[in-house]
Short mmCIF file of C-alpha atoms in Angstrom, two decimals:
data_model
loop_
_atom_site.label_atom_id
_atom_site.label_comp_id
_atom_site.label_asym_id
_atom_site.label_seq_id
_atom_site.Cartn_x
_atom_site.Cartn_y
_atom_site.Cartn_z
CA MET X 1 -48.23 12.71 31.60
CA PRO X 2 -46.91 14.19 35.01
CA LEU X 3 -46.81 12.48 38.07
CA LYS X 4 -49.30 13.69 40.50
CA ALA X 5 -48.59 11.48 43.42
CA LEU X 6 -46.01 9.00 44.66
CA VAL X 7 -46.92 6.22 46.45
CA PHE X 8 -43.95 4.13 48.72
CA ASP X 9 -44.14 0.75 49.94
CA ALA X 10 -42.78 0.32 53.58
CA TYR X 11 -40.71 -2.46 54.70
CA GLY X 12 -37.65 -2.84 52.69
CA THR X 13 -38.13 0.47 50.77
CA LEU X 14 -38.54 3.52 53.31
CA PHE X 15 -37.94 1.41 56.32
CA ASP X 16 -34.76 -1.05 56.76
CA VAL X 17 -36.06 -4.35 57.75
CA HIS X 18 -32.39 -5.55 58.22
CA SER X 19 -31.73 -2.89 60.79
CA VAL X 20 -33.06 -5.50 63.48
CA ILE X 21 -30.21 -7.97 62.47
CA ALA X 22 -28.02 -6.71 65.42
CA ARG X 23 -30.87 -7.46 67.73
CA TRP X 24 -30.96 -11.10 66.22
CA GLU X 25 -27.49 -11.08 66.41
CA ALA X 26 -27.44 -10.46 70.27
CA LEU X 27 -29.85 -12.80 70.97
CA TRP X 28 -28.78 -15.57 68.70
CA PRO X 29 -25.17 -14.95 68.32
CA GLY X 30 -23.80 -16.21 64.38
CA HIS X 31 -27.64 -16.42 63.63
CA GLY X 32 -28.56 -12.81 62.69
CA ALA X 33 -28.48 -12.63 59.32
CA ASN X 34 -29.85 -16.25 58.63
CA LEU X 35 -32.90 -15.60 60.70
CA SER X 36 -33.65 -12.07 59.42
CA GLN X 37 -33.41 -13.53 56.02
CA GLN X 38 -35.49 -16.60 56.82
CA TRP X 39 -38.17 -14.39 58.30
CA ARG X 40 -38.51 -12.15 55.70
CA SER X 41 -39.01 -14.97 52.88
CA ARG X 42 -41.49 -16.83 54.76
CA GLN X 43 -43.27 -13.59 55.85
CA LEU X 44 -43.75 -12.84 52.14
CA GLU X 45 -44.56 -16.63 51.60
CA TYR X 46 -47.67 -16.15 54.21
CA THR X 47 -48.82 -13.22 52.84
CA TRP X 48 -49.03 -14.62 48.74
CA LEU X 49 -50.33 -17.80 50.17
CA ARG X 50 -52.94 -16.54 52.34
CA THR X 51 -54.44 -13.99 49.98
CA LEU X 52 -54.54 -17.02 47.33
CA MET X 53 -56.57 -19.32 49.88
CA GLY X 54 -58.75 -16.31 51.15
CA ARG X 55 -57.58 -16.89 54.37
CA TYR X 56 -56.42 -13.49 55.50
CA GLU X 57 -54.65 -12.85 58.90
CA ASN X 58 -53.42 -9.34 59.44
CA PHE X 59 -49.71 -8.71 59.33
CA GLU X 60 -48.90 -8.56 63.29
CA ARG X 61 -49.99 -12.02 62.83
CA VAL X 62 -48.12 -13.13 59.90
CA THR X 63 -45.03 -11.68 61.21
CA ARG X 64 -45.45 -13.58 64.63
CA ASP X 65 -45.99 -16.95 62.46
CA SER X 66 -43.27 -16.66 60.20
CA LEU X 67 -40.75 -15.45 63.16
CA ARG X 68 -41.57 -18.54 65.19
CA TRP X 69 -41.18 -20.71 61.52
CA ALA X 70 -37.86 -19.24 60.94
CA CYS X 71 -36.88 -19.84 64.72
CA ASP X 72 -38.01 -23.50 64.54
CA ASN X 73 -36.27 -24.26 61.20
CA LEU X 74 -33.03 -22.85 62.60
CA LYS X 75 -33.37 -24.37 65.87
CA LEU X 76 -33.31 -21.33 67.79
CA ASP X 77 -35.09 -21.13 71.30
CA CYS X 78 -37.82 -18.32 70.69
CA ASP X 79 -39.97 -17.88 73.61
CA GLU X 80 -43.09 -15.25 74.12
CA ALA X 81 -41.13 -12.83 75.40
CA ARG X 82 -38.44 -12.62 72.82
CA VAL X 83 -41.14 -13.00 69.86
CA ALA X 84 -42.56 -9.56 71.59
CA MET X 85 -39.51 -7.92 71.82
CA LEU X 86 -38.71 -8.61 68.31
CA LEU X 87 -41.96 -7.36 67.01
CA GLU X 88 -41.88 -4.25 69.20
CA GLU X 89 -38.34 -4.06 67.17
CA TYR X 90 -40.26 -4.46 64.25
CA ARG X 91 -42.63 -1.13 65.10
CA ARG X 92 -39.34 1.18 65.40
CA LEU X 93 -37.59 0.39 61.99
CA LYS X 94 -35.50 3.29 60.98
CA THR X 95 -35.70 4.87 57.37
CA PHE X 96 -33.02 4.34 54.80
CA PRO X 97 -30.46 7.07 55.36
CA GLU X 98 -31.29 9.08 52.10
CA ILE X 99 -35.04 9.18 52.98
CA ALA X 100 -35.18 11.62 55.68
CA ALA X 101 -33.90 14.30 52.97
CA THR X 102 -35.31 13.07 49.75
CA LEU X 103 -39.24 13.14 50.77
CA PRO X 104 -39.46 16.72 51.48
CA ARG X 105 -37.77 17.59 48.33
CA LEU X 106 -40.69 15.42 46.38
CA LYS X 107 -43.47 17.72 48.09
CA GLY X 108 -45.85 19.60 45.51
CA ARG X 109 -46.85 15.80 44.53
CA LYS X 110 -49.05 13.51 46.85
CA LEU X 111 -46.92 11.33 48.90
CA ALA X 112 -48.07 8.51 50.61
CA ILE X 113 -47.72 5.03 52.13
CA LEU X 114 -49.14 1.52 50.81
CA SER X 115 -48.13 -1.00 52.79
CA ASN X 116 -49.19 -4.83 54.04
CA GLY X 117 -48.36 -3.94 57.55
CA THR X 118 -51.76 -3.13 60.04
CA PRO X 119 -52.59 0.30 60.65
CA ALA X 120 -51.22 0.41 64.09
CA MET X 121 -47.99 -0.96 62.73
CA LEU X 122 -47.66 1.51 60.19
CA ALA X 123 -48.83 4.37 62.41
CA ASP X 124 -45.90 3.29 65.07
CA LEU X 125 -43.35 3.57 62.04
CA VAL X 126 -44.48 6.81 60.73
CA TRP X 127 -44.39 8.43 64.21
CA HIS X 128 -41.15 6.84 65.10
CA ASN X 129 -39.54 8.30 61.80
CA ARG X 130 -41.56 12.07 62.21
CA LEU X 131 -43.18 11.23 58.59
CA ASP X 132 -46.57 12.30 59.66
CA THR X 133 -45.71 16.12 58.40
CA VAL X 134 -44.61 14.78 55.38
CA LEU X 135 -47.04 12.30 54.17
CA ASP X 136 -50.53 12.92 53.05
CA ALA X 137 -51.73 9.37 53.59
CA THR X 138 -50.76 6.21 54.87
CA LEU X 139 -52.35 2.96 53.47
CA SER X 140 -52.95 -0.23 54.79
CA VAL X 141 -54.25 -3.41 53.05
CA ASP X 142 -55.92 -4.43 56.26
CA GLU X 143 -59.37 -3.26 55.40
CA LEU X 144 -59.15 -5.12 52.22
CA LYS X 145 -58.24 -8.40 53.72
CA MET X 146 -55.63 -9.08 51.03
CA TYR X 147 -52.04 -8.50 50.21
CA LYS X 148 -50.04 -7.32 47.47
CA PRO X 149 -49.75 -7.75 44.43
CA ALA X 150 -53.69 -8.20 44.26
CA PRO X 151 -54.77 -5.54 42.27
CA PRO X 152 -57.41 -4.03 44.44
CA VAL X 153 -54.63 -3.12 46.98
CA TYR X 154 -53.10 -0.90 44.19
CA GLN X 155 -56.53 0.60 43.53
CA LEU X 156 -56.92 1.54 46.87
CA ALA X 157 -54.26 4.10 46.51
CA VAL X 158 -55.99 5.55 43.54
CA ASP X 159 -59.45 5.76 45.13
CA ARG X 160 -58.07 7.28 48.21
CA LEU X 161 -55.45 10.05 46.58
CA GLY X 162 -57.95 10.45 43.86
CA VAL X 163 -55.45 10.64 41.48
CA ASP X 164 -55.65 8.25 37.94
CA ALA X 165 -53.40 5.28 38.02
CA ARG X 166 -51.31 6.35 35.25
CA GLN X 167 -50.22 9.63 37.14
CA ILE X 168 -49.15 7.78 40.20
CA GLY X 169 -45.55 6.87 40.48
CA PHE X 170 -45.15 4.00 42.73
CA VAL X 171 -41.77 3.22 44.43
CA SER X 172 -40.73 -0.36 45.99
CA SER X 173 -37.64 -1.87 46.68
CA ASN X 174 -39.22 -5.48 46.11
CA GLY X 175 -38.99 -6.49 42.34
CA TRP X 176 -42.52 -8.51 42.75
CA ASP X 177 -44.05 -5.44 44.30
CA ALA X 178 -43.21 -3.16 41.56
CA GLY X 179 -44.15 -5.71 39.16
CA GLY X 180 -47.71 -5.81 40.57
CA ALA X 181 -47.66 -2.26 40.62
CA LYS X 182 -46.56 -2.31 37.19
CA SER X 183 -49.24 -4.64 36.07
CA PHE X 184 -51.83 -2.64 37.57
CA GLY X 185 -51.00 0.32 35.73
CA PHE X 186 -48.41 2.98 37.86
CA ARG X 187 -45.58 4.35 36.88
CA THR X 188 -43.05 2.14 38.38
CA PHE X 189 -39.67 2.68 39.99
CA TRP X 190 -37.97 -0.24 41.36
CA ILE X 191 -34.85 0.71 43.73
CA ASN X 192 -33.25 -2.60 43.55
CA ARG X 193 -31.16 -2.32 46.46
CA ALA X 194 -29.91 -5.90 46.79
CA GLY X 195 -28.65 -5.88 42.99
CA ALA X 196 -31.27 -8.59 41.90
CA PRO X 197 -31.68 -9.72 38.44
CA VAL X 198 -34.80 -8.55 36.95
CA MET V 1 -65.71 -41.50 56.29
CA PRO V 2 -63.99 -43.72 53.94
CA LEU V 3 -61.53 -42.30 51.07
CA LYS V 4 -62.76 -42.79 47.57
CA ALA V 5 -59.93 -41.07 45.90
CA LEU V 6 -56.46 -39.98 46.32
CA VAL V 7 -54.93 -37.12 44.50
CA PHE V 8 -51.31 -36.48 44.31
CA ASP V 9 -49.22 -33.29 43.72
CA ALA V 10 -46.46 -34.10 40.99
CA TYR V 11 -43.31 -32.49 41.34
CA GLY V 12 -41.45 -33.24 44.53
CA THR V 13 -44.30 -35.72 45.44
CA LEU V 14 -44.54 -38.26 43.14
CA PHE V 15 -41.40 -37.13 41.00
CA ASP V 16 -38.29 -36.11 42.39
CA VAL V 17 -37.22 -32.77 41.12
CA HIS V 18 -33.68 -32.55 42.62
CA SER V 19 -33.02 -35.59 40.57
CA VAL V 20 -31.82 -33.00 38.07
CA ILE V 21 -29.11 -31.73 40.06
CA ALA V 22 -26.46 -34.44 38.67
CA ARG V 23 -27.18 -32.55 35.41
CA TRP V 24 -26.75 -29.21 36.48
CA GLU V 25 -23.43 -30.17 38.43
CA ALA V 26 -22.13 -31.78 35.21
CA LEU V 27 -22.83 -28.14 33.40
CA TRP V 28 -21.90 -25.95 36.29
CA PRO V 29 -19.65 -27.96 38.81
CA GLY V 30 -20.00 -26.75 42.37
CA HIS V 31 -23.54 -25.11 41.48
CA GLY V 32 -25.89 -27.69 41.01
CA ALA V 33 -27.43 -27.87 44.13
CA ASN V 34 -27.64 -24.21 44.48
CA LEU V 35 -29.10 -23.48 41.25
CA SER V 36 -31.54 -26.16 41.50
CA GLN V 37 -32.80 -24.96 44.92
CA GLN V 38 -33.05 -21.12 43.70
CA TRP V 39 -34.67 -22.19 40.51
CA ARG V 40 -37.64 -24.25 42.49
CA SER V 41 -37.85 -21.68 45.00
CA ARG V 42 -38.22 -19.01 41.99
CA GLN V 43 -40.57 -20.94 40.02
CA LEU V 44 -42.86 -21.27 42.87
CA GLU V 45 -42.96 -17.44 43.62
CA TYR V 46 -43.78 -16.76 39.77
CA THR V 47 -46.69 -19.04 40.45
CA TRP V 48 -48.31 -17.54 43.19
CA LEU V 49 -47.36 -14.03 41.99
CA ARG V 50 -48.98 -14.23 38.37
CA THR V 51 -51.92 -15.88 40.22
CA LEU V 52 -52.21 -13.21 42.36
CA MET V 53 -51.81 -10.52 39.64
CA GLY V 54 -54.11 -12.22 37.33
CA ARG V 55 -50.94 -12.63 34.86
CA TYR V 56 -51.13 -16.26 33.98
CA GLU V 57 -48.70 -17.86 31.87
CA ASN V 58 -48.04 -21.78 31.47
CA PHE V 59 -45.61 -23.93 33.82
CA GLU V 60 -43.44 -24.53 30.81
CA ARG V 61 -42.80 -20.61 30.15
CA VAL V 62 -42.73 -20.14 34.54
CA THR V 63 -40.42 -23.14 34.39
CA ARG V 64 -38.10 -21.39 32.05
CA ASP V 65 -38.15 -17.92 33.22
CA SER V 66 -37.35 -19.16 36.88
CA LEU V 67 -34.47 -21.03 35.85
CA ARG V 68 -32.96 -18.03 33.56
CA TRP V 69 -33.27 -16.02 36.74
CA ALA V 70 -31.55 -18.49 38.76
CA CYS V 71 -28.89 -18.52 36.22
CA ASP V 72 -28.46 -14.78 36.03
CA ASN V 73 -28.57 -14.11 39.92
CA LEU V 74 -25.79 -17.32 40.17
CA LYS V 75 -24.04 -15.44 37.28
CA LEU V 76 -24.10 -18.80 35.26
CA ASP V 77 -23.98 -18.93 31.24
CA CYS V 78 -27.33 -20.24 30.35
CA ASP V 79 -27.89 -20.27 26.51
CA GLU V 80 -30.86 -21.39 24.88
CA ALA V 81 -29.58 -24.79 24.17
CA ARG V 82 -29.10 -25.27 27.89
CA VAL V 83 -32.51 -24.18 28.43
CA ALA V 84 -34.12 -26.50 26.21
CA MET V 85 -31.84 -29.60 27.38
CA LEU V 86 -32.86 -28.64 30.97
CA LEU V 87 -36.46 -28.33 30.34
CA GLU V 88 -36.35 -31.51 28.65
CA GLU V 89 -34.58 -33.30 31.72
CA TYR V 90 -37.27 -31.91 33.88
CA ARG V 91 -40.02 -33.82 31.69
CA ARG V 92 -38.26 -37.11 32.63
CA LEU V 93 -37.89 -36.65 36.12
CA LYS V 94 -38.13 -40.17 38.12
CA THR V 95 -40.63 -41.08 40.87
CA PHE V 96 -39.26 -41.30 44.28
CA PRO V 97 -38.40 -44.99 44.96
CA GLU V 98 -41.20 -46.06 46.88
CA ILE V 99 -43.82 -44.86 44.25
CA ALA V 100 -43.66 -47.63 41.94
CA ALA V 101 -44.46 -50.25 44.62
CA THR V 102 -47.20 -47.93 46.37
CA LEU V 103 -49.56 -46.70 43.91
CA PRO V 104 -50.86 -50.53 42.54
CA ARG V 105 -51.36 -50.88 46.55
CA LEU V 106 -53.80 -48.27 46.72
CA LYS V 107 -56.10 -49.39 43.77
CA GLY V 108 -59.62 -49.74 44.50
CA ARG V 109 -59.71 -45.85 45.27
CA LYS V 110 -59.72 -43.65 42.20
CA LEU V 111 -56.15 -42.49 42.07
CA ALA V 112 -55.41 -38.91 40.20
CA ILE V 113 -52.57 -36.32 39.98
CA LEU V 114 -53.48 -32.65 40.45
CA SER V 115 -50.49 -30.42 39.16
CA ASN V 116 -49.54 -26.99 38.14
CA GLY V 117 -47.85 -28.61 35.11
CA THR V 118 -49.16 -28.47 31.49
CA PRO V 119 -51.08 -31.21 30.24
CA ALA V 120 -48.15 -32.15 27.95
CA MET V 121 -45.47 -31.93 30.67
CA LEU V 122 -47.40 -34.23 32.73
CA ALA V 123 -48.37 -36.76 30.11
CA ASP V 124 -44.40 -36.93 29.53
CA LEU V 125 -44.04 -37.76 33.04
CA VAL V 126 -46.51 -40.33 33.28
CA TRP V 127 -45.27 -41.99 29.83
CA HIS V 128 -41.89 -42.06 31.17
CA ASN V 129 -42.66 -43.61 34.53
CA ARG V 130 -45.41 -45.84 33.06
CA LEU V 131 -48.07 -44.52 35.56
CA ASP V 132 -50.64 -44.21 32.82
CA THR V 133 -52.39 -47.82 33.83
CA VAL V 134 -52.64 -47.18 37.45
CA LEU V 135 -53.69 -43.53 37.50
CA ASP V 136 -57.33 -42.67 36.28
CA ALA V 137 -56.87 -38.97 35.78
CA THR V 138 -54.22 -36.55 35.19
CA LEU V 139 -55.30 -33.04 36.12
CA SER V 140 -53.66 -29.74 35.03
CA VAL V 141 -54.18 -26.40 36.41
CA ASP V 142 -53.81 -24.90 32.90
CA GLU V 143 -57.51 -24.59 31.76
CA LEU V 144 -58.02 -22.67 34.76
CA LYS V 145 -55.40 -20.12 34.25
CA MET V 146 -54.53 -20.09 37.81
CA TYR V 147 -52.05 -22.15 40.40
CA LYS V 148 -52.23 -23.68 43.37
CA PRO V 149 -53.29 -23.13 46.10
CA ALA V 150 -56.17 -20.88 44.80
CA PRO V 151 -59.34 -23.05 45.78
CA PRO V 152 -60.70 -23.56 41.80
CA VAL V 153 -57.54 -25.58 41.58
CA TYR V 154 -58.41 -28.39 44.04
CA GLN V 155 -62.56 -27.77 43.12
CA LEU V 156 -61.32 -29.45 40.08
CA ALA V 157 -60.54 -32.48 41.30
CA VAL V 158 -63.85 -33.13 43.01
CA ASP V 159 -65.67 -32.23 39.38
CA ARG V 160 -63.30 -34.54 37.52
CA LEU V 161 -63.54 -37.17 39.64
CA GLY V 162 -67.09 -36.63 40.62
CA VAL V 163 -65.96 -37.53 44.64
CA ASP V 164 -67.05 -35.18 47.66
CA ALA V 165 -63.94 -33.14 48.87
CA ARG V 166 -64.49 -35.02 52.30
CA GLN V 167 -63.90 -38.23 50.67
CA ILE V 168 -60.75 -37.30 48.83
CA GLY V 169 -57.24 -37.61 50.29
CA PHE V 170 -54.89 -35.31 48.84
CA VAL V 171 -50.90 -36.08 48.97
CA SER V 172 -48.28 -33.65 48.71
CA SER V 173 -44.51 -33.00 49.91
CA ASN V 174 -45.19 -29.16 49.72
CA GLY V 175 -46.30 -27.84 52.95
CA TRP V 176 -48.21 -24.88 51.54
CA ASP V 177 -49.87 -27.07 48.94
CA ALA V 178 -51.06 -29.68 51.69
CA GLY V 179 -52.26 -26.26 53.60
CA GLY V 180 -54.11 -24.79 50.63
CA ALA V 181 -55.95 -28.63 49.98
CA LYS V 182 -56.84 -28.68 53.93
CA SER V 183 -57.98 -25.14 53.67
CA PHE V 184 -60.33 -26.23 50.78
CA GLY V 185 -61.58 -29.24 52.67
CA PHE V 186 -59.59 -32.34 51.57
CA ARG V 187 -58.29 -34.90 54.02
CA THR V 188 -54.53 -34.04 53.48
CA PHE V 189 -51.33 -36.21 54.01
CA TRP V 190 -48.47 -33.91 54.16
CA ILE V 191 -44.81 -35.99 53.09
CA ASN V 192 -42.29 -34.11 54.84
CA ARG V 193 -39.61 -35.29 52.65
CA ALA V 194 -37.54 -32.24 53.87
CA GLY V 195 -37.92 -32.55 57.58
CA ALA V 196 -39.43 -29.06 57.68
CA PRO V 197 -41.26 -27.11 60.73
CA VAL V 198 -44.97 -27.19 60.43
#
């Protein structure tokens, strides 16, 4: 069955989360990579746990809370000005190098983002990377008040794009996200950037 | 309001998960701590993700899958015999040193375990540590086909013990589990064994 739409995860798939490491490193020399890794992993945990508990807070809040946690854990001084600066940086992540050339070549199908980010965070990313002309939709979990990999999140793409799940290709660099999408019924493409085991 | 029951998490709270590090270390010198840590963290991820996706597999299976993942990730040779031996070890975890003296002093209230483990895994732990005479109930999530911190798991303790949530004290060393129990409505005691930030 031919694919009528391609749906992309945002953070870590289209946009390079670790491009902010340099900024961490400037603020806290020697701790950039570690902070970035702990932040990201705690951020994901919070999305899963909040969804399981039925205690949704938006991704801006989760991102802030997880940054504070990671700073505390590494005993780094993280005042409000620094948190604000880092969150601002997070809204200006750049796409991975291959993305700019690849996306336009996939036109003909519907192209969309489906992400945990808030509509405002995603709008900034799309804008700064000039993806608005190439994307047909930018979908946020925020209206559902739950995070990936809860099945209603993937259903959102089916409903908004008006394309059957079996004709949607889902692209993610996150193994657990690709697993959730596959379990839901999408054709799934896992970009294994980290070389992790299945 | 006085507490009529105390409910304990099992792995990491009553029973020391990392007591198996010595066994890892003997099999794979230099990798024991790392393997144990990666195994445990992947095991938790699987329980959360499977619950979110509605794809429950029991804790024996999740424990086995996460061990294989951690071995692959660390490029350690992990054949079926070793997996079986390590899972056997997991059924013989010992209680933390203070537990044996503490539990009998708490009698008068109902005392129970509420755990992700299967009934068979928990029965072995209770038996090997001679806790059967001191506990009023050993409750497993298995009959619900979902893992902590989904609220129905905590509700199971209310239903089985016949005690109002506000009169149940819940004890866990896992911050996310303590958070889930508090969100549900239990009085919660977080044993912060690792000294982690809140």
